[in-house]
Coordinates of C-alpha atoms and ligand atoms in Angstrom, one line a residue:
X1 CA -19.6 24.9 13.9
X2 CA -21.6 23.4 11.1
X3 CA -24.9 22.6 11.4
X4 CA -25.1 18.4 10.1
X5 CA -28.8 18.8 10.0
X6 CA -28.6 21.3 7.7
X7 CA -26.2 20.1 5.4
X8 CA -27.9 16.7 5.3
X9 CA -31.1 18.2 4.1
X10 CA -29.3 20.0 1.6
X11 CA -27.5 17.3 0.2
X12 CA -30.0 15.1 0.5
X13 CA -32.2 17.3 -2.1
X14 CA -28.8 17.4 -4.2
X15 CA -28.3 13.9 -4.4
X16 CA -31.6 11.8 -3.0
X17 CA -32.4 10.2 0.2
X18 CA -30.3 7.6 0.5
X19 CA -26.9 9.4 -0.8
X20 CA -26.4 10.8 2.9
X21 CA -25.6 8.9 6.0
X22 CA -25.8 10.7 9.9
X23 CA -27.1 8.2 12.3
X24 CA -23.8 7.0 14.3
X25 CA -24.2 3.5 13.7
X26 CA -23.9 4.1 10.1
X27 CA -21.1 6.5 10.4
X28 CA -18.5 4.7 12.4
X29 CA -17.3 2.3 10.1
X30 CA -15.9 5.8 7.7
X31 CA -15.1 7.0 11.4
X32 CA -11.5 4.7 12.2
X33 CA -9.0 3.1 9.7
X34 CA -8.2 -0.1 9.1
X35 CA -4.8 0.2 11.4
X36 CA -4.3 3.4 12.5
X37 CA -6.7 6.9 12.6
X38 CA -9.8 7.5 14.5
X39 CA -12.1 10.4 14.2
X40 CA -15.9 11.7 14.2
X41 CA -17.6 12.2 10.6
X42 CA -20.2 15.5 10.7
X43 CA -21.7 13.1 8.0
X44 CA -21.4 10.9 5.0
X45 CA -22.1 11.2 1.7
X46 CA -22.0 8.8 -1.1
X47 CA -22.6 10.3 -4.7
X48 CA -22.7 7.9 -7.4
X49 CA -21.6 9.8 -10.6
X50 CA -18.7 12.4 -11.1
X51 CA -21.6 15.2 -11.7
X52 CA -22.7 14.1 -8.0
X53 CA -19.5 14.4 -6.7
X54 CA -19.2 17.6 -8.2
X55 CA -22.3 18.7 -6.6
X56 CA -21.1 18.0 -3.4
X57 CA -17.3 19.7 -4.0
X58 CA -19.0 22.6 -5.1
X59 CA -21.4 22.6 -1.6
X60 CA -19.0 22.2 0.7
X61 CA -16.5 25.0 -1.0
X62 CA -19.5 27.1 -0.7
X63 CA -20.6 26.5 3.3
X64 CA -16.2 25.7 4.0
X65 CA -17.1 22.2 5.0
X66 CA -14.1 19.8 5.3
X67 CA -14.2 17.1 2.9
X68 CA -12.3 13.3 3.5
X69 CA -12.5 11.1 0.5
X70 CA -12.5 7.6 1.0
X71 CA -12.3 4.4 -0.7
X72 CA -12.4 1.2 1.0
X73 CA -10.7 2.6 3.6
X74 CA -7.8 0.1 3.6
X75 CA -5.4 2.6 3.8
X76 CA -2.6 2.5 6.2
X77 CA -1.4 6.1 8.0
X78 CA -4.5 7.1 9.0
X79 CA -5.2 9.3 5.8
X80 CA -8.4 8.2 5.1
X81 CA -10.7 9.1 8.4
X82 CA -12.0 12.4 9.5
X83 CA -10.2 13.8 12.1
X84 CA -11.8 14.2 16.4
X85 CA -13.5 17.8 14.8
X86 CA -16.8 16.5 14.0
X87 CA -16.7 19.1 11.1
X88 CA -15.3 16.8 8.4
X89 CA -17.9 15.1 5.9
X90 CA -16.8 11.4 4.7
X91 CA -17.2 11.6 0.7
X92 CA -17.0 7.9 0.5
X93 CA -16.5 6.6 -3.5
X94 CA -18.0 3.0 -2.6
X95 CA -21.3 3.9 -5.3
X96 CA -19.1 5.6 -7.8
X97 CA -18.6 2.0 -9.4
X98 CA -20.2 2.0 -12.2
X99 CA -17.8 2.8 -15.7
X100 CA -15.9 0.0 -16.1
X101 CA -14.7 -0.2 -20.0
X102 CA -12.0 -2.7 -21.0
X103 CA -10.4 -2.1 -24.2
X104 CA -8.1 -5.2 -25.0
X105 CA -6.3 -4.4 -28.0
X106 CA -5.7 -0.5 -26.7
X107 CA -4.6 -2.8 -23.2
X108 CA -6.8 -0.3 -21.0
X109 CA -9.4 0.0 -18.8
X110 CA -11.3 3.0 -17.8
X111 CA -13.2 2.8 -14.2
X112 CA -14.6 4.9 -12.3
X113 CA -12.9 5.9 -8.7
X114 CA -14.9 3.6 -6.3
X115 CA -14.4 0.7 -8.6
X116 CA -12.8 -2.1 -6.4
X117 CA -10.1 -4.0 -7.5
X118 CA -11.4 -6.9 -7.3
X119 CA -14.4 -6.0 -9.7
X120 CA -11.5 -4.8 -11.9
X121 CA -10.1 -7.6 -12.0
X122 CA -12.8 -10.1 -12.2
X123 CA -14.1 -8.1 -15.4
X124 CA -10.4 -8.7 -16.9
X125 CA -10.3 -12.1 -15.9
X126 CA -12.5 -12.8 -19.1
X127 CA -10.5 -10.9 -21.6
X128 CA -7.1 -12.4 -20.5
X129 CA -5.8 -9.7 -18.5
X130 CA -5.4 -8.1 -15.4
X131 CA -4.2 -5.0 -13.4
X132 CA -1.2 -5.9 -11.9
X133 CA -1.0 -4.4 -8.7
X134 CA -1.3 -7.2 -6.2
X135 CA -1.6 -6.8 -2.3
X136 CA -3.4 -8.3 0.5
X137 CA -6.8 -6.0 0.9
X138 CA -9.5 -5.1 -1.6
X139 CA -9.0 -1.0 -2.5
X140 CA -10.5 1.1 -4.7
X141 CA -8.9 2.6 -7.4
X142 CA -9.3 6.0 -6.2
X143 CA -7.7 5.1 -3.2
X144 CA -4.8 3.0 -4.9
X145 CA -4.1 6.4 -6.8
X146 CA -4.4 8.5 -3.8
X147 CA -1.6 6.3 -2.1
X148 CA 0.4 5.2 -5.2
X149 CA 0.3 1.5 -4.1
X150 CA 2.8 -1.1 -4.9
X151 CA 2.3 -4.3 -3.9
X152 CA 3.8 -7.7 -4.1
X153 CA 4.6 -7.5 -7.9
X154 CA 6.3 -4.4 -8.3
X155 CA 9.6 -6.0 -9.0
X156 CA 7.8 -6.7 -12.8
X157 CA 4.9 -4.7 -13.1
X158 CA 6.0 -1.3 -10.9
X159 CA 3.4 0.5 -9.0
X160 CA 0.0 2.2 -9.8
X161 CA 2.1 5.6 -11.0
X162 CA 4.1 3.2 -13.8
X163 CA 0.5 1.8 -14.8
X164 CA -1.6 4.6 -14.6
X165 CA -2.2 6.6 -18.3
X166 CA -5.6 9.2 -17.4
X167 CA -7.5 10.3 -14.8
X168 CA -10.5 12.4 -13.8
X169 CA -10.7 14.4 -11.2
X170 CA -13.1 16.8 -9.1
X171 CA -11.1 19.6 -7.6
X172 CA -12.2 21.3 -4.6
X173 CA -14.6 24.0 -5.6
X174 CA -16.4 21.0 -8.0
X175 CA -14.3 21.9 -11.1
X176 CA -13.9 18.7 -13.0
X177 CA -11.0 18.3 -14.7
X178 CA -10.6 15.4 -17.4
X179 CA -7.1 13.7 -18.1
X180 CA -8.6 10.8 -19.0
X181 CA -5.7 9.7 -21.4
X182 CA -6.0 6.4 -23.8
X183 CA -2.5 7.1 -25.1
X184 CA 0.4 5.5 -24.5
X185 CA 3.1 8.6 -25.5
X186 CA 1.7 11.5 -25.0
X187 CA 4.5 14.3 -24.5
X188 CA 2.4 17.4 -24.5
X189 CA 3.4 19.4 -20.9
X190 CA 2.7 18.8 -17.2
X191 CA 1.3 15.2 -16.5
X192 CA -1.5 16.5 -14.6
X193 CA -2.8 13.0 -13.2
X194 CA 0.8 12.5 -11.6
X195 CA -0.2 15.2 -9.3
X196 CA -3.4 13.1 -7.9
X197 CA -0.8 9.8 -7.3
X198 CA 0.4 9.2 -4.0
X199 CA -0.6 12.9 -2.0
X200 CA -3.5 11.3 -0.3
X201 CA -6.5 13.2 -1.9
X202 CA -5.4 16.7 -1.1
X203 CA -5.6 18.1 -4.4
X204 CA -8.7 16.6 -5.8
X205 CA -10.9 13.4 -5.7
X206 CA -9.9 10.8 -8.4
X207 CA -13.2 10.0 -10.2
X208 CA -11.9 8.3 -13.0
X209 CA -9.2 6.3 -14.8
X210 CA -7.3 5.0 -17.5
X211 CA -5.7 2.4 -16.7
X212 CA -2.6 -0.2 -18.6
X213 CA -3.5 -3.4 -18.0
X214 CA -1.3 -6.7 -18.3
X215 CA -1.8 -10.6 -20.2
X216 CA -2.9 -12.6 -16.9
X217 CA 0.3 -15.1 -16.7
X218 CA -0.3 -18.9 -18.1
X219 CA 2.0 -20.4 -15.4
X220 CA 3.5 -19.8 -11.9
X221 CA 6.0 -21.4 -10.0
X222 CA 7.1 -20.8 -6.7
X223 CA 9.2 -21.9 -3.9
X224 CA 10.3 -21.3 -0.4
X225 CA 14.0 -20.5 0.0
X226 CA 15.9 -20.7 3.7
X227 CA 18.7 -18.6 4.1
X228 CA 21.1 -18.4 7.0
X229 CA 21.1 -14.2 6.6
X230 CA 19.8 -11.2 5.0
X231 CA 23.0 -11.3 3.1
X232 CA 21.8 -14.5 1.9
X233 CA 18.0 -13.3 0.5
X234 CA 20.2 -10.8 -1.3
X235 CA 22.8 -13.2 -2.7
X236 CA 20.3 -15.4 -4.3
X237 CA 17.9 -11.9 -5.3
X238 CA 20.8 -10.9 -7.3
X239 CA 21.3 -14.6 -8.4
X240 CA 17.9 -14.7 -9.8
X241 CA 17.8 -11.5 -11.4
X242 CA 20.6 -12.2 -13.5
X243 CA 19.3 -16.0 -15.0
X244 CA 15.7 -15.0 -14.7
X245 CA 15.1 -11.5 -15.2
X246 CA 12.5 -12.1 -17.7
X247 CA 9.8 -14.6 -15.6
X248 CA 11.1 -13.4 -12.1
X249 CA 7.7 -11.3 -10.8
X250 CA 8.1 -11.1 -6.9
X251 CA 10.6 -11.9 -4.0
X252 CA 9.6 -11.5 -0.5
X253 CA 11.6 -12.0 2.1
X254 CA 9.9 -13.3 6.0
X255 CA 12.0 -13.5 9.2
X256 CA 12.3 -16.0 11.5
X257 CA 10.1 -14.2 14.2
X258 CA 7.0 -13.3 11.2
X259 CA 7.0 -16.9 9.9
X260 CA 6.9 -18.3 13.2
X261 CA 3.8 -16.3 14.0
X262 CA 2.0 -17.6 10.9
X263 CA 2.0 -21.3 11.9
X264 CA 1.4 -20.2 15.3
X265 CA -2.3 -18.9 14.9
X266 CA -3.0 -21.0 11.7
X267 CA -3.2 -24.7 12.3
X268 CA -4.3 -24.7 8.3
X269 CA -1.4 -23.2 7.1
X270 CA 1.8 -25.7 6.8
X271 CA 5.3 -25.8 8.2
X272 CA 7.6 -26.7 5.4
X273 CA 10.4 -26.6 8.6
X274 CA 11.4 -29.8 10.6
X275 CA 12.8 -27.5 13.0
X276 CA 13.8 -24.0 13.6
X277 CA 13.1 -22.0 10.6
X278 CA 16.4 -20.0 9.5
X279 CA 17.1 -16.5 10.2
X280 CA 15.0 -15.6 6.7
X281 CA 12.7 -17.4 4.3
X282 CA 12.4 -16.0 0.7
X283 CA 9.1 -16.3 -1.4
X284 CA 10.3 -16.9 -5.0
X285 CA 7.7 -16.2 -7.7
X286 CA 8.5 -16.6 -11.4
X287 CA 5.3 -16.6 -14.1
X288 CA 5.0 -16.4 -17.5
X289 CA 2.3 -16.1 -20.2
X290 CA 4.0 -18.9 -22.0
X291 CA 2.0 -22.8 -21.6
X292 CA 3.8 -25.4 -19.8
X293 CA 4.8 -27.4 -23.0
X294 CA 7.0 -24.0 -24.2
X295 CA 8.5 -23.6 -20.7
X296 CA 8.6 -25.7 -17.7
X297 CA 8.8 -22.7 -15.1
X298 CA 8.9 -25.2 -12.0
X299 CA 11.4 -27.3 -13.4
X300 CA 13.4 -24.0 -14.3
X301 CA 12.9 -22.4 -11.1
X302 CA 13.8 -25.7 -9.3
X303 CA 17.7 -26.4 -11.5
X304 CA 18.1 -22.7 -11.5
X305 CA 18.0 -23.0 -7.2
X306 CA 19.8 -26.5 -7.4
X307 CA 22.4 -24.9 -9.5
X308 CA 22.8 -21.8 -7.1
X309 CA 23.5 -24.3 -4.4
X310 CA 26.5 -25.9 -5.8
X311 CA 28.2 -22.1 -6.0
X312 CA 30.2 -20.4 -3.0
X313 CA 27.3 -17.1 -3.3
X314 CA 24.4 -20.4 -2.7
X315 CA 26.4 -20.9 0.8
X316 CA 23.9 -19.2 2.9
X317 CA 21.1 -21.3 1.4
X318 CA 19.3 -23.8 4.1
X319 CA 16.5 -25.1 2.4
X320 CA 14.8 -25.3 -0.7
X321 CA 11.2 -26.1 -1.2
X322 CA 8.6 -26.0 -4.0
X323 CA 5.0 -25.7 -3.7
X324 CA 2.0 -24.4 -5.0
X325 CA 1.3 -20.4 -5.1
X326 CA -1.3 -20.1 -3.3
X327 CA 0.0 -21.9 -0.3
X328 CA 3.0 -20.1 -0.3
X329 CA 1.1 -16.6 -0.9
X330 CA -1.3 -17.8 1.8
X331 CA 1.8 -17.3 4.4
X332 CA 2.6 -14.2 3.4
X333 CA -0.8 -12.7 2.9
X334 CA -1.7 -13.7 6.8
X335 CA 1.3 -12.3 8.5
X336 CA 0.4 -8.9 9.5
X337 CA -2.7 -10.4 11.3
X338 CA -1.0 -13.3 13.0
X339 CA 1.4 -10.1 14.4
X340 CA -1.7 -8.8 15.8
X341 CA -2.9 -11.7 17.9
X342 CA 1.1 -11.5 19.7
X343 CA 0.6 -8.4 21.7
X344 CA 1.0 -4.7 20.4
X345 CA 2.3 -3.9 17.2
X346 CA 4.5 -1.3 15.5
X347 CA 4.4 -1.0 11.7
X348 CA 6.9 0.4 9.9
X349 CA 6.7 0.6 5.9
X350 CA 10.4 1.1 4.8
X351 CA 12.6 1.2 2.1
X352 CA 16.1 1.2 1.4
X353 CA 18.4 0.8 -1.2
X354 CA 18.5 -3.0 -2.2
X355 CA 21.8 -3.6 -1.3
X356 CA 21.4 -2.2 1.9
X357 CA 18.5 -3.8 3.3
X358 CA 20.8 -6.7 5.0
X359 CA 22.9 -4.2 6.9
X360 CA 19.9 -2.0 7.7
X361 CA 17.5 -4.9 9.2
X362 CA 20.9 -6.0 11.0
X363 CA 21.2 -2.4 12.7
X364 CA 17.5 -1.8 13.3
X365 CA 17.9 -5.5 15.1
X366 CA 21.0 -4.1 17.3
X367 CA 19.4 -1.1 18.4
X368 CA 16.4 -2.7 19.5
X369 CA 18.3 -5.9 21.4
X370 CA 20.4 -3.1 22.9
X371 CA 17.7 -0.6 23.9
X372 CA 14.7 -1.9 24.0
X373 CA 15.1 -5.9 24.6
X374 CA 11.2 -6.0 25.3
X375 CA 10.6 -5.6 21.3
X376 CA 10.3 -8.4 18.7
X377 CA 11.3 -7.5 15.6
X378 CA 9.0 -9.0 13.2
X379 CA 10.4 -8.1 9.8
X380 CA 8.8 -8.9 5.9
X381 CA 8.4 -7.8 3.4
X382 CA 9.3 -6.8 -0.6
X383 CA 12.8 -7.4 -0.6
X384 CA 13.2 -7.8 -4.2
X385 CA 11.9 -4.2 -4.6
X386 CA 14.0 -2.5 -1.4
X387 CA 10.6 -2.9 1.3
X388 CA 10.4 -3.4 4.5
X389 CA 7.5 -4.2 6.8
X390 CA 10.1 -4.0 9.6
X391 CA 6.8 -4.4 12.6
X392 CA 7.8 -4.2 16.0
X393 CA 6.1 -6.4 18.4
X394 CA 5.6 -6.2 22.2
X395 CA 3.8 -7.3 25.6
X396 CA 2.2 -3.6 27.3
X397 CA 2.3 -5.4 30.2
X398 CA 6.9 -5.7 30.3
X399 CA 7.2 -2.2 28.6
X400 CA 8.8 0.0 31.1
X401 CA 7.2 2.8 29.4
X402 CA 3.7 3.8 28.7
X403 CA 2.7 2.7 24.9
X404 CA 2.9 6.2 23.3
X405 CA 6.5 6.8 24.8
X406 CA 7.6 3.6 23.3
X407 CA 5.7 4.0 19.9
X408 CA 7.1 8.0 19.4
X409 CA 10.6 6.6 20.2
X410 CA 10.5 4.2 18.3
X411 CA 9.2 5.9 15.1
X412 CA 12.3 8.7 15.8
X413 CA 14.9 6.2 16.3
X414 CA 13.8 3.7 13.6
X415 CA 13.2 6.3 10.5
X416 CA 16.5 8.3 11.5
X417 CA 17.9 5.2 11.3
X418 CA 16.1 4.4 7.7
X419 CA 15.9 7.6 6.4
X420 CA 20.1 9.3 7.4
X421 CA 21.4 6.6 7.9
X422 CA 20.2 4.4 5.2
X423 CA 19.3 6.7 2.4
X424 CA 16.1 5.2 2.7
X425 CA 11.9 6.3 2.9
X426 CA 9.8 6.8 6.1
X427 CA 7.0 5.2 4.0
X428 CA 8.0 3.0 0.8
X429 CA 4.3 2.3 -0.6
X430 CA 1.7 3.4 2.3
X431 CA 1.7 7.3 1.6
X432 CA 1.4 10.4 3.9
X433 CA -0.9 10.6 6.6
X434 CA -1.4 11.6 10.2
X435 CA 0.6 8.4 11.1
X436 CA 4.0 9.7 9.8
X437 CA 3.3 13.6 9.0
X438 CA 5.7 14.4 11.4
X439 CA 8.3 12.3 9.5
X440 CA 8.0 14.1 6.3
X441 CA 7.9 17.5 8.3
X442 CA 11.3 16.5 9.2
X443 CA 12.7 15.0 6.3
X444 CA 11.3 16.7 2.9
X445 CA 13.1 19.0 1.6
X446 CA 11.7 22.7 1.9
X447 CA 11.5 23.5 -1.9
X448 CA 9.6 20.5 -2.4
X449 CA 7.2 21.7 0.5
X450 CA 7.1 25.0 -1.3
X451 CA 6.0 23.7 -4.4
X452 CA 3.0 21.3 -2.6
X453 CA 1.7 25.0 -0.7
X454 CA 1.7 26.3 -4.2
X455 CA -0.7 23.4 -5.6
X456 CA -2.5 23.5 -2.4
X457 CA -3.4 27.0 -3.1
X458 CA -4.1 26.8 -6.4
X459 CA -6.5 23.8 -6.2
X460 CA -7.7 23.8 -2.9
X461 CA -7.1 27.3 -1.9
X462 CA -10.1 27.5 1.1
X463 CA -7.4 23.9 2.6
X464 CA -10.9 21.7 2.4
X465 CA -9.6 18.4 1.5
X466 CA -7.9 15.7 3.6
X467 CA -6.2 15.9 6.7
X468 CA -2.8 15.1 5.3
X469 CA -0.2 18.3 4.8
X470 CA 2.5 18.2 2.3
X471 CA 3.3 22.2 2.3
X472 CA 5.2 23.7 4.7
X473 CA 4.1 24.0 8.5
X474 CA 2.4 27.0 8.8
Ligands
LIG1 C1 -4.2 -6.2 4.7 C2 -3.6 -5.0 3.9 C3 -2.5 -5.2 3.0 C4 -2.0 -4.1 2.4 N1 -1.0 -4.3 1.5 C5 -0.4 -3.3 0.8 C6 0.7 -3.5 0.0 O1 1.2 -4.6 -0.2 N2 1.1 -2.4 -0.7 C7 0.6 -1.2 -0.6 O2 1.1 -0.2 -1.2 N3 -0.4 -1.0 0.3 C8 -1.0 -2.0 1.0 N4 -2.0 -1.8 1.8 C9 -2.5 -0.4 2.0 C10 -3.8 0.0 1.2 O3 -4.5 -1.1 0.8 C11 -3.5 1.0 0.1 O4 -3.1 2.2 0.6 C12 -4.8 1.2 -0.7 O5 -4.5 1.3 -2.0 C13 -5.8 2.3 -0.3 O6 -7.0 2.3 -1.1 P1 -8.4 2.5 -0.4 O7 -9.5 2.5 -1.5 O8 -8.6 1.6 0.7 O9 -8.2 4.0 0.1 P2 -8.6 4.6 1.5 O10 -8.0 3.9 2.6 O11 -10.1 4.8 1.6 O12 -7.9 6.1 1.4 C14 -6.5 6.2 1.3 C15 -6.1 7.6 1.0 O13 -6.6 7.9 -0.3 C16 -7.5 9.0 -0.3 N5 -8.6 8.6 -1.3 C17 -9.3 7.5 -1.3 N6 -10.1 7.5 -2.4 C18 -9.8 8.6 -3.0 C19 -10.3 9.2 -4.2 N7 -11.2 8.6 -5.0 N8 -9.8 10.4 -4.6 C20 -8.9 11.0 -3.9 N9 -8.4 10.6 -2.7 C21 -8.9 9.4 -2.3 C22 -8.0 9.1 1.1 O14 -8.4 10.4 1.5 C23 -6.7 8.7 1.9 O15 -5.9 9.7 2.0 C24 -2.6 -2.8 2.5 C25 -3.6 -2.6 3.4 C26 -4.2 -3.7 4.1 C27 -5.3 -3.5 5.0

């Protein structure tokens, strides 16, 4: 047992005063995830500079205190909270937000770990650029790192790996070690930062970055596109890539059962529809830095559609509409939380091979009308880059089962499903956690396990940070 009082009063003369948190009101919002993940902090600390957090590493590898960084805690497999112990301290990154360098003709920005992205982006905004990872919550770019986020624009831009050139980290016993590469081609051995992206903070907390930034685009266009099947979404996503591979930037696709949701619970929030909408709606985006006088992208996006129509591949096509982005975004961006306000929900965070994602949704669908005929599947997602939010809806009350039967059969028989039969991921862009540990248990291969206990042991040999496990079970 470790004694918070104690370590408070340490870190406190480390750090100052007001760098440690340990009454429980302050705590519990570090305490539960935004979605999943629930625990109880020993206490929270909240160093501002990487010297601090170096402080604190070195502390805690000293005493064997537990360590969970966080960001802005928007994370989504429970990653990000201490676990039930009471022994884990919350390092949370929200002061380390200070550096915040743009260099426009290099195309970079360095930041520090707790910077949000909406500060980041906000001080691009005024050289022309942006980072192009865009999503519906606020992280930091610790976090971001930590869970390799991709986003609604990853079709174009790619995911925080493809735009990610340095980074800083502090390793468990408070070593710092700086990446922080400027340079675009740098072929000189191991890429050490790739072993900070996407494995959840387990081998060190990201304290800095260098990161590739993007011209913010002149002109969007967007539209809504009906179609009859997911065999449709992927007709026209194939369409599209071929004519407009150079301005196309996102494609989601929303069922039936999502969309309806959406205009359900927002009265704000229009209905394009007369009736029924279609088995799937598609959110095209296309953008350019180009002005309107070079290039009309509405008017392209809108004859481009029109033209699709007219061919035998267009036959699935129900309904064409253009409208502004940010109307169209707004429907997406308010799905997951309309799900939540029609009875208990499921999230899954799949991928599968492009091609397949018709057939897959269409058997997920099938085994659920079959077996469970209580569930709603609620399916959107980022079609265009092989993503799935395939989230399961039901009412408690008609479940024949208790809720954690339901949920642990579910997650079996959806990611078997995904993952053997489908060739696809347990978790396209949300990262390993307690959520779906047991999912990568069961499907990563054992070498690849082996190599993770290896780098556990090397950089976190006393097992201090996280509660996520990417080595073998013990
Ligand atoms: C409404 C909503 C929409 C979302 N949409 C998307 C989406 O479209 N695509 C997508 O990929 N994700 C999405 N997410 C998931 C989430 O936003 C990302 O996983 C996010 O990048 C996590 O960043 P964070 O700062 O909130 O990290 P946290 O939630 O605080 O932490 C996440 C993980 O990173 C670790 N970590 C945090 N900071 C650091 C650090 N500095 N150093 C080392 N480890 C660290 C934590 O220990 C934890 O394992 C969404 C979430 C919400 C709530």
């Amino acid at each position: 047992m470790h004694d918070a009082v104690r370590a408070a009063a340490d870190l406190r003369a480390l750090l100052g005063a007001d760098a440690v948190l340990t009454e429980p009101e302050d705590l519990s919002k570090y305490e539960s995830g935004w979605r999943y993940g629930k625990g109880k902090a020993l206490l929270a600390v909240r160093p501002g500079t990487t010297a601090e957090v170096s402080k604190v590493m070195a502390y805690c590898h000293g005493r064997g205190i537990r360590v969970m960084p966080q960001g802005a805690n928007t994370g989504l497999v429970g990653a990000s909270n201490p676990d039930a112990s009471g022994e884990m301290l919350v390092l949370s990154l929200e002061r380390l937000n200070k550096r915040l360098e743009i260099d426009p003709i290099n195309r970079t920005a360095v930041v520090d770990g707790g910077v949000l992205l909406s500060e980041l982006n906000a001080a691009l905004t005024e050289h022309g650029l942006m980072f192009p990872i865009d999503l519906g919550a606020d992280p930091t770019i610790g976090g971001m790192i930590a869970t390799n986020t991709g986003g609604t624009r990853l079709l174009k831009y790619g995911d925080v790996r493809h735009n990610l050139q340095g980074a800083e980290a502090v390793l468990a016993d408070g070593t710092v070690v700086d990446v922080m590469n400027h340079l675009r081609k740098n072929n000189t051995g191991l890429d050490f930062k790739q072993v900070l992206v996407g494995t959840s903070g387990i081998y060190g907390v990201v304290t800095g970055a260098v990161l590739q930034v993007v011209p913010v685009p002149r002109q969007h266009a967007t539209a809504l596109v009906g179609c009859a099947s997911g065999d449709a979404v992927l007709a026209l996503l194939k369409a599209l890539e071929r004519e407009l591979a150079d301005v196309f930037t996102a494609y989601e696709a929303i069922s039936a059962n999502a969309l309806n949701a959406v205009f359900k619970h927002h009265d704000t929030i229009r209905n394009p529809y007369a009736a029924q909408p279609p088995a799937y709606t598609a959110l095209v985006e296309l953008s350019s830095t180009l002005p309107g006088t070079a290039l009309n992208l509405p008017e392209v996006l809108e004859e481009r559609l029109g033209a699709f129509l007219e061919t035998d591949e267009g036959e699935g096509i129900t309904d064409v509409f253009m409208g502004k982005p940010e109307d169209f975004w707004a429907i997406r961006h308010h799905i997951s939380e309309s799900l939540r306000n029609e009875g208990k929900v499921l999230a899954f965070d799949i991928s599968v091979p492009r091609s397949r994602m018709a057939a897959f949704t269409d058997a997920a669908v099938a085994l659920l009308a079959q077996d469970y005929p209580f569930v709603r599947c609620c399916d959107f997602g980022h079609w265009g880059d092989g993503g799935t939010h395939l989230n399961l809806v039901w009412n408690e009350a008609e479940s024949p089962r208790p809720t954690p039967v339901i949920v642990e059969e579910l997650q079996s028989r959806i990611y078997e499903l995904a993952v053997r039969g489908f060739d696809g991921s347990y978790s396209a862009e949300h990262g390993v956690g307690p959520h779906n540990q047991r999912f990568y248990d069961a499907y990563t291969p054992e070498p690849v396990k082996a190599v993770n206990r290896a780098l556990k042991d090397q950089l976190d040999p006393k097992g201090l940070l996280g509660t996520t496990r990417l080595g073998p079970l013990a």
